[in-house]
Backbone as JSON Lines, residues from 0, in Angstrom:
{"i":0,"aa":"Q","n":[92.76,-151.19,251.37],"ca":[93.41,-149.91,251.24],"c":[93.06,-149.02,252.45]}
{"i":1,"aa":"V","n":[93.82,-147.97,252.62],"ca":[93.59,-147.08,253.75],"c":[92.32,-146.27,253.53]}
{"i":2,"aa":"Q","n":[91.51,-146.22,254.58],"ca":[90.31,-145.37,254.55],"c":[90.2,-144.59,255.85]}
{"i":3,"aa":"L","n":[89.89,-143.32,255.72],"ca":[89.54,-142.47,256.86],"c":[88.13,-141.95,256.58]}
{"i":4,"aa":"V","n":[87.21,-142.24,257.48],"ca":[85.82,-141.89,257.26],"c":[85.34,-140.98,258.39]}
{"i":5,"aa":"E","n":[85.06,-139.73,258.04],"ca":[84.57,-138.76,259.03],"c":[83.05,-138.84,259.15]}
{"i":6,"aa":"S","n":[82.57,-138.47,260.32],"ca":[81.14,-138.36,260.57],"c":[80.91,-137.35,261.69]}
{"i":7,"aa":"G","n":[79.66,-136.95,261.83],"ca":[79.3,-136.08,262.94],"c":[79.07,-134.62,262.59]}
{"i":8,"aa":"G","n":[79.3,-134.27,261.33],"ca":[79.05,-132.89,260.93],"c":[77.56,-132.59,260.87]}
{"i":9,"aa":"G","n":[77.25,-131.31,260.68],"ca":[75.86,-130.91,260.59],"c":[75.69,-129.43,260.75]}
{"i":10,"aa":"L","n":[74.44,-129.01,260.92],"ca":[74.09,-127.6,261.1],"c":[73.8,-127.36,262.58]}
{"i":11,"aa":"V","n":[74.41,-126.32,263.13],"ca":[74.22,-126.01,264.54],"c":[74.18,-124.5,264.71]}
{"i":12,"aa":"Q","n":[73.49,-124.04,265.72],"ca":[73.45,-122.6,266.01],"c":[74.74,-122.17,266.71]}
{"i":13,"aa":"A","n":[75.08,-120.92,266.56],"ca":[76.23,-120.37,267.25],"c":[76.12,-120.64,268.75]}
{"i":14,"aa":"G","n":[77.24,-121.04,269.35],"ca":[77.25,-121.4,270.76],"c":[77.02,-122.88,271.01]}
{"i":15,"aa":"G","n":[76.61,-123.58,269.99],"ca":[76.34,-125.0,270.13],"c":[77.59,-125.86,270.02]}
{"i":16,"aa":"S","n":[77.37,-127.18,270.04],"ca":[78.47,-128.14,270.03],"c":[78.23,-129.22,269.0]}
{"i":17,"aa":"L","n":[79.32,-129.77,268.51],"ca":[79.31,-130.95,267.65],"c":[80.53,-131.79,268.01]}
{"i":18,"aa":"K","n":[80.41,-133.11,267.79],"ca":[81.57,-133.99,267.96],"c":[81.79,-134.75,266.67]}
{"i":19,"aa":"L","n":[82.94,-134.51,266.05],"ca":[83.31,-135.21,264.84],"c":[84.08,-136.48,265.19]}
{"i":20,"aa":"S","n":[83.88,-137.5,264.37],"ca":[84.61,-138.76,264.51],"c":[85.28,-139.07,263.19]}
{"i":21,"aa":"C","n":[86.39,-139.77,263.27],"ca":[87.1,-140.22,262.07],"c":[87.59,-141.63,262.33]}
{"i":22,"aa":"K","n":[87.0,-142.57,261.64],"ca":[87.33,-144.0,261.8],"c":[88.33,-144.39,260.73]}
{"i":23,"aa":"A","n":[89.45,-144.96,261.17],"ca":[90.51,-145.37,260.24],"c":[90.51,-146.88,260.05]}
{"i":24,"aa":"S","n":[90.85,-147.29,258.83],"ca":[91.01,-148.71,258.53],"c":[92.1,-148.86,257.48]}
{"i":25,"aa":"G","n":[92.69,-150.06,257.44],"ca":[93.71,-150.33,256.44],"c":[95.09,-149.83,256.81]}
{"i":26,"aa":"L","n":[95.27,-149.38,258.03],"ca":[96.59,-148.95,258.49],"c":[96.74,-149.3,259.96]}
{"i":27,"aa":"T","n":[98.0,-149.29,260.43],"ca":[98.26,-149.54,261.84],"c":[98.08,-148.22,262.56]}
{"i":28,"aa":"F","n":[96.91,-148.03,263.12],"ca":[96.47,-146.7,263.56],"c":[97.43,-146.07,264.56]}
{"i":29,"aa":"N","n":[97.94,-146.85,265.5],"ca":[98.78,-146.24,266.53],"c":[100.2,-145.94,266.05]}
{"i":30,"aa":"W","n":[100.47,-146.16,264.78],"ca":[101.73,-145.71,264.19],"c":[101.6,-144.27,263.67]}
{"i":31,"aa":"Y","n":[100.39,-143.77,263.56],"ca":[100.12,-142.5,262.89],"c":[99.67,-141.42,263.87]}
{"i":32,"aa":"A","n":[100.3,-140.25,263.76],"ca":[99.71,-139.07,264.36],"c":[98.52,-138.64,263.5]}
{"i":33,"aa":"M","n":[97.6,-137.93,264.11],"ca":[96.37,-137.55,263.39],"c":[96.15,-136.04,263.49]}
{"i":34,"aa":"G","n":[95.56,-135.52,262.45],"ca":[95.24,-134.1,262.43],"c":[93.83,-133.86,261.93]}
{"i":35,"aa":"W","n":[93.27,-132.76,262.36],"ca":[92.03,-132.24,261.79],"c":[92.35,-130.93,261.07]}
{"i":36,"aa":"F","n":[91.81,-130.81,259.89],"ca":[91.95,-129.6,259.09],"c":[90.56,-129.16,258.65]}
{"i":37,"aa":"R","n":[90.46,-127.94,258.17],"ca":[89.17,-127.47,257.66],"c":[89.39,-126.56,256.45]}
{"i":38,"aa":"Q","n":[88.36,-126.51,255.61],"ca":[88.42,-125.66,254.43],"c":[87.08,-124.97,254.24]}
{"i":39,"aa":"A","n":[87.09,-123.66,254.33],"ca":[85.89,-122.86,254.1],"c":[85.83,-122.48,252.62]}
{"i":40,"aa":"P","n":[84.64,-122.16,252.12],"ca":[84.51,-121.79,250.71],"c":[85.43,-120.63,250.34]}
{"i":41,"aa":"G","n":[86.18,-120.8,249.27],"ca":[87.06,-119.75,248.79],"c":[88.34,-119.59,249.57]}
{"i":42,"aa":"K","n":[88.58,-120.48,250.53],"ca":[89.79,-120.36,251.36],"c":[90.63,-121.63,251.24]}
{"i":43,"aa":"E","n":[91.88,-121.52,251.64],"ca":[92.75,-122.68,251.64],"c":[92.46,-123.56,252.85]}
{"i":44,"aa":"R","n":[92.84,-124.82,252.7],"ca":[92.7,-125.74,253.83],"c":[93.63,-125.3,254.95]}
{"i":45,"aa":"E","n":[93.11,-125.31,256.19],"ca":[93.92,-124.85,257.31],"c":[93.93,-125.88,258.44]}
{"i":46,"aa":"F","n":[95.01,-125.86,259.2],"ca":[95.18,-126.74,260.34],"c":[94.22,-126.35,261.46]}
{"i":47,"aa":"V","n":[93.68,-127.35,262.13],"ca":[92.8,-127.13,263.28],"c":[93.4,-127.73,264.55]}
{"i":48,"aa":"A","n":[93.74,-129.03,264.5],"ca":[94.21,-129.71,265.71],"c":[95.06,-130.91,265.33]}
{"i":49,"aa":"Y","n":[95.96,-131.26,266.24],"ca":[96.9,-132.38,266.03],"c":[96.97,-133.2,267.31]}
{"i":50,"aa":"I","n":[97.13,-134.52,267.15],"ca":[97.35,-135.39,268.29],"c":[98.41,-136.41,267.92]}
{"i":51,"aa":"N","n":[99.32,-136.67,268.85],"ca":[100.39,-137.62,268.53],"c":[99.89,-139.05,268.6]}
{"i":52,"aa":"R","n":[100.79,-139.99,268.32],"ca":[100.38,-141.37,268.15],"c":[99.76,-141.95,269.41]}
{"i":53,"aa":"G","n":[100.32,-141.63,270.55],"ca":[99.83,-142.18,271.8],"c":[98.71,-141.38,272.44]}
{"i":54,"aa":"G","n":[98.46,-140.18,271.92],"ca":[97.41,-139.34,272.47],"c":[97.85,-138.45,273.62]}
{"i":55,"aa":"S","n":[99.16,-138.42,273.89],"ca":[99.64,-137.68,275.05],"c":[99.94,-136.22,274.75]}
{"i":56,"aa":"S","n":[100.01,-135.86,273.48],"ca":[100.37,-134.5,273.1],"c":[99.4,-133.98,272.05]}
{"i":57,"aa":"T","n":[98.92,-132.76,272.25],"ca":[97.99,-132.13,271.31],"c":[98.43,-130.71,271.01]}
{"i":58,"aa":"I","n":[98.04,-130.25,269.83],"ca":[98.33,-128.87,269.4],"c":[97.07,-128.34,268.74]}
{"i":59,"aa":"Y","n":[96.78,-127.06,268.97],"ca":[95.59,-126.45,268.41],"c":[95.92,-125.14,267.69]}
{"i":60,"aa":"E","n":[95.16,-124.87,266.67],"ca":[95.22,-123.56,266.03],"c":[94.66,-122.54,267.02]}
{"i":61,"aa":"D","n":[95.22,-121.35,267.01],"ca":[94.89,-120.37,268.06],"c":[93.4,-120.07,268.18]}
{"i":62,"aa":"S","n":[92.69,-120.0,267.06],"ca":[91.28,-119.59,267.14],"c":[90.37,-120.64,267.75]}
{"i":63,"aa":"V","n":[90.85,-121.87,267.89],"ca":[90.01,-122.93,268.46],"c":[90.45,-123.35,269.85]}
{"i":64,"aa":"K","n":[91.57,-122.82,270.33],"ca":[92.06,-123.17,271.66],"c":[91.0,-122.86,272.72]}
{"i":65,"aa":"G","n":[90.79,-123.81,273.62],"ca":[89.8,-123.62,274.67],"c":[88.39,-123.97,274.26]}
{"i":66,"aa":"R","n":[88.16,-124.16,272.97],"ca":[86.82,-124.52,272.47],"c":[86.78,-125.93,271.88]}
{"i":67,"aa":"F","n":[87.86,-126.34,271.22],"ca":[87.91,-127.65,270.57],"c":[88.85,-128.56,271.34]}
{"i":68,"aa":"T","n":[88.53,-129.86,271.32],"ca":[89.38,-130.86,271.95],"c":[89.54,-132.05,271.01]}
{"i":69,"aa":"I","n":[90.79,-132.38,270.72],"ca":[91.08,-133.56,269.9],"c":[91.44,-134.72,270.84]}
{"i":70,"aa":"S","n":[90.98,-135.9,270.5],"ca":[91.29,-137.09,271.29],"c":[91.29,-138.29,270.35]}
{"i":71,"aa":"R","n":[91.79,-139.41,270.84],"ca":[91.82,-140.61,270.01],"c":[91.63,-141.84,270.88]}
{"i":72,"aa":"D","n":[91.11,-142.9,270.24],"ca":[90.95,-144.2,270.86],"c":[91.68,-145.2,269.97]}
{"i":73,"aa":"N","n":[92.84,-145.64,270.4],"ca":[93.64,-146.53,269.55],"c":[93.12,-147.96,269.52]}
{"i":74,"aa":"V","n":[92.16,-148.28,270.36],"ca":[91.5,-149.58,270.27],"c":[90.42,-149.53,269.18]}
{"i":75,"aa":"K","n":[89.71,-148.41,269.12],"ca":[88.64,-148.25,268.13],"c":[89.14,-147.66,266.81]}
{"i":76,"aa":"N","n":[90.44,-147.35,266.74],"ca":[91.01,-146.76,265.52],"c":[90.26,-145.49,265.11]}
{"i":77,"aa":"T","n":[89.98,-144.66,266.08],"ca":[89.15,-143.48,265.84],"c":[89.76,-142.25,266.5]}
{"i":78,"aa":"V","n":[89.7,-141.14,265.78],"ca":[90.08,-139.85,266.34],"c":[88.84,-138.97,266.37]}
{"i":79,"aa":"Y","n":[88.77,-138.12,267.39],"ca":[87.59,-137.29,267.6],"c":[87.97,-135.81,267.63]}
{"i":80,"aa":"L","n":[86.99,-134.99,267.35],"ca":[87.14,-133.55,267.54],"c":[85.87,-133.04,268.2]}
{"i":81,"aa":"Q","n":[85.96,-132.75,269.49],"ca":[84.84,-132.15,270.21],"c":[84.89,-130.64,270.01]}
{"i":82,"aa":"M","n":[83.83,-130.08,269.48],"ca":[83.79,-128.66,269.17],"c":[82.69,-128.0,269.99]}
{"i":83,"aa":"N","n":[83.07,-127.11,270.87],"ca":[82.13,-126.39,271.72],"c":[82.17,-124.9,271.38]}
{"i":84,"aa":"S","n":[81.16,-124.19,271.84],"ca":[81.08,-122.74,271.63],"c":[81.33,-122.38,270.17]}
{"i":85,"aa":"L","n":[80.65,-123.07,269.29],"ca":[80.88,-122.89,267.86],"c":[80.47,-121.49,267.4]}
{"i":86,"aa":"K","n":[81.23,-120.99,266.43],"ca":[81.01,-119.66,265.88],"c":[80.75,-119.79,264.38]}
{"i":87,"aa":"P","n":[80.07,-118.81,263.78],"ca":[79.83,-118.88,262.33],"c":[81.13,-119.03,261.53]}
{"i":88,"aa":"E","n":[82.22,-118.46,262.0],"ca":[83.5,-118.58,261.29],"c":[84.11,-119.98,261.36]}
{"i":89,"aa":"D","n":[83.51,-120.87,262.13],"ca":[83.95,-122.27,262.15],"c":[83.33,-123.06,261.0]}
{"i":90,"aa":"T","n":[82.42,-122.45,260.27],"ca":[81.77,-123.13,259.14],"c":[82.8,-123.52,258.09]}
{"i":91,"aa":"A","n":[82.83,-124.82,257.76],"ca":[83.81,-125.34,256.81],"c":[83.56,-126.84,256.62]}
{"i":92,"aa":"V","n":[84.25,-127.4,255.65],"ca":[84.35,-128.85,255.55],"c":[85.55,-129.26,256.41]}
{"i":93,"aa":"Y","n":[85.33,-130.21,257.3],"ca":[86.37,-130.67,258.21],"c":[86.9,-132.02,257.74]}
{"i":94,"aa":"Y","n":[88.22,-132.12,257.69],"ca":[88.9,-133.32,257.23],"c":[89.8,-133.87,258.33]}
{"i":95,"aa":"C","n":[89.83,-135.2,258.46],"ca":[90.86,-135.8,259.28],"c":[91.96,-136.32,258.36]}
{"i":96,"aa":"A","n":[93.16,-136.41,258.92],"ca":[94.32,-136.84,258.14],"c":[95.28,-137.59,259.04]}
{"i":97,"aa":"A","n":[96.04,-138.5,258.42],"ca":[96.99,-139.33,259.15],"c":[98.39,-139.09,258.6]}
{"i":98,"aa":"V","n":[99.36,-139.04,259.52],"ca":[100.75,-138.82,259.12],"c":[101.64,-139.8,259.87]}
{"i":99,"aa":"L","n":[102.56,-140.45,259.12],"ca":[103.41,-141.49,259.7],"c":[104.65,-140.9,260.39]}
{"i":100,"aa":"R","n":[105.11,-139.74,259.96],"ca":[106.34,-139.2,260.5],"c":[106.26,-138.98,262.0]}
{"i":101,"aa":"T","n":[107.39,-139.15,262.67],"ca":[107.41,-139.07,264.13],"c":[107.51,-137.64,264.63]}
{"i":102,"aa":"S","n":[108.06,-136.74,263.83],"ca":[108.14,-135.35,264.28],"c":[106.8,-134.67,264.0]}
{"i":103,"aa":"V","n":[106.5,-133.65,264.81],"ca":[105.22,-132.96,264.7],"c":[105.16,-132.2,263.37]}
{"i":104,"aa":"T","n":[104.04,-132.32,262.67],"ca":[103.82,-131.5,261.5],"c":[102.39,-131.0,261.48]}
{"i":105,"aa":"L","n":[102.24,-129.72,261.12],"ca":[100.93,-129.11,261.0],"c":[100.64,-128.74,259.55]}
{"i":106,"aa":"R","n":[101.5,-129.19,258.65],"ca":[101.38,-128.83,257.24],"c":[100.55,-129.87,256.51]}
{"i":107,"aa":"A","n":[99.49,-129.46,255.88],"ca":[98.59,-130.38,255.21],"c":[99.31,-131.23,254.17]}
{"i":108,"aa":"N","n":[100.27,-130.65,253.47],"ca":[100.92,-131.39,252.38],"c":[101.87,-132.46,252.88]}
{"i":109,"aa":"E","n":[102.07,-132.55,254.19],"ca":[102.95,-133.59,254.72],"c":[102.16,-134.78,255.27]}
{"i":110,"aa":"Y","n":[100.84,-134.72,255.21],"ca":[100.03,-135.82,255.69],"c":[99.85,-136.87,254.6]}
{"i":111,"aa":"D","n":[99.79,-138.13,255.04],"ca":[99.82,-139.24,254.09],"c":[98.44,-139.64,253.59]}
{"i":112,"aa":"Y","n":[97.45,-139.58,254.47],"ca":[96.11,-140.05,254.1],"c":[95.07,-139.05,254.59]}
{"i":113,"aa":"W","n":[93.98,-138.96,253.81],"ca":[92.91,-138.01,254.09],"c":[91.55,-138.67,254.01]}
{"i":114,"aa":"G","n":[90.64,-138.16,254.83],"ca":[89.25,-138.54,254.7],"c":[88.55,-137.69,253.65]}
{"i":115,"aa":"Q","n":[87.27,-137.97,253.46],"ca":[86.51,-137.29,252.42],"c":[85.91,-135.97,252.9]}
{"i":116,"aa":"G","n":[85.92,-135.75,254.19],"ca":[85.43,-134.52,254.77],"c":[83.99,-134.61,255.25]}
{"i":117,"aa":"T","n":[83.67,-133.79,256.24],"ca":[82.3,-133.69,256.74],"c":[81.98,-132.21,256.93]}
{"i":118,"aa":"Q","n":[80.78,-131.81,256.5],"ca":[80.42,-130.39,256.51],"c":[79.95,-129.97,257.9]}
{"i":119,"aa":"V","n":[80.47,-128.85,258.35],"ca":[80.0,-128.21,259.59],"c":[79.52,-126.81,259.22]}
{"i":120,"aa":"A","n":[78.28,-126.51,259.57],"ca":[77.71,-125.19,259.3],"c":[77.18,-124.61,260.61]}
{"i":121,"aa":"V","n":[77.61,-123.4,260.93],"ca":[77.2,-122.74,262.17],"c":[76.43,-121.48,261.8]}
{"i":122,"aa":"S","n":[75.18,-121.44,262.23],"ca":[74.35,-120.28,261.93],"c":[74.41,-119.26,263.06]}
{"i":123,"aa":"S","n":[74.24,-118.0,262.69],"ca":[74.34,-116.93,263.69],"c":[72.99,-116.61,264.29]}
């Protein structure tokens, strides 16, 4: 069955960096665009970053532009999220998700598969 497994979360001080990884199995990885989303306590899940199937196109939520970088390795079936200059408001559970559709989508409810999430906590 399809599995998306995130790793790399943790506790970091403001201004620090973390790199999240999401390893996919059970699907043809390069058929899927990938997204990162996050959910803070008491808030709805929100879009963070998107990368197309080939890795040539990326989209970011405004608050993370210039600080976060999404990338993928279609040989390793893995998508990454490099997070720099972290802020306390970045604290959330981060999820990776896979979507088969060819047109760009940033809507969580249109994604086909989800990981279990990894916690990121940024202290001030």
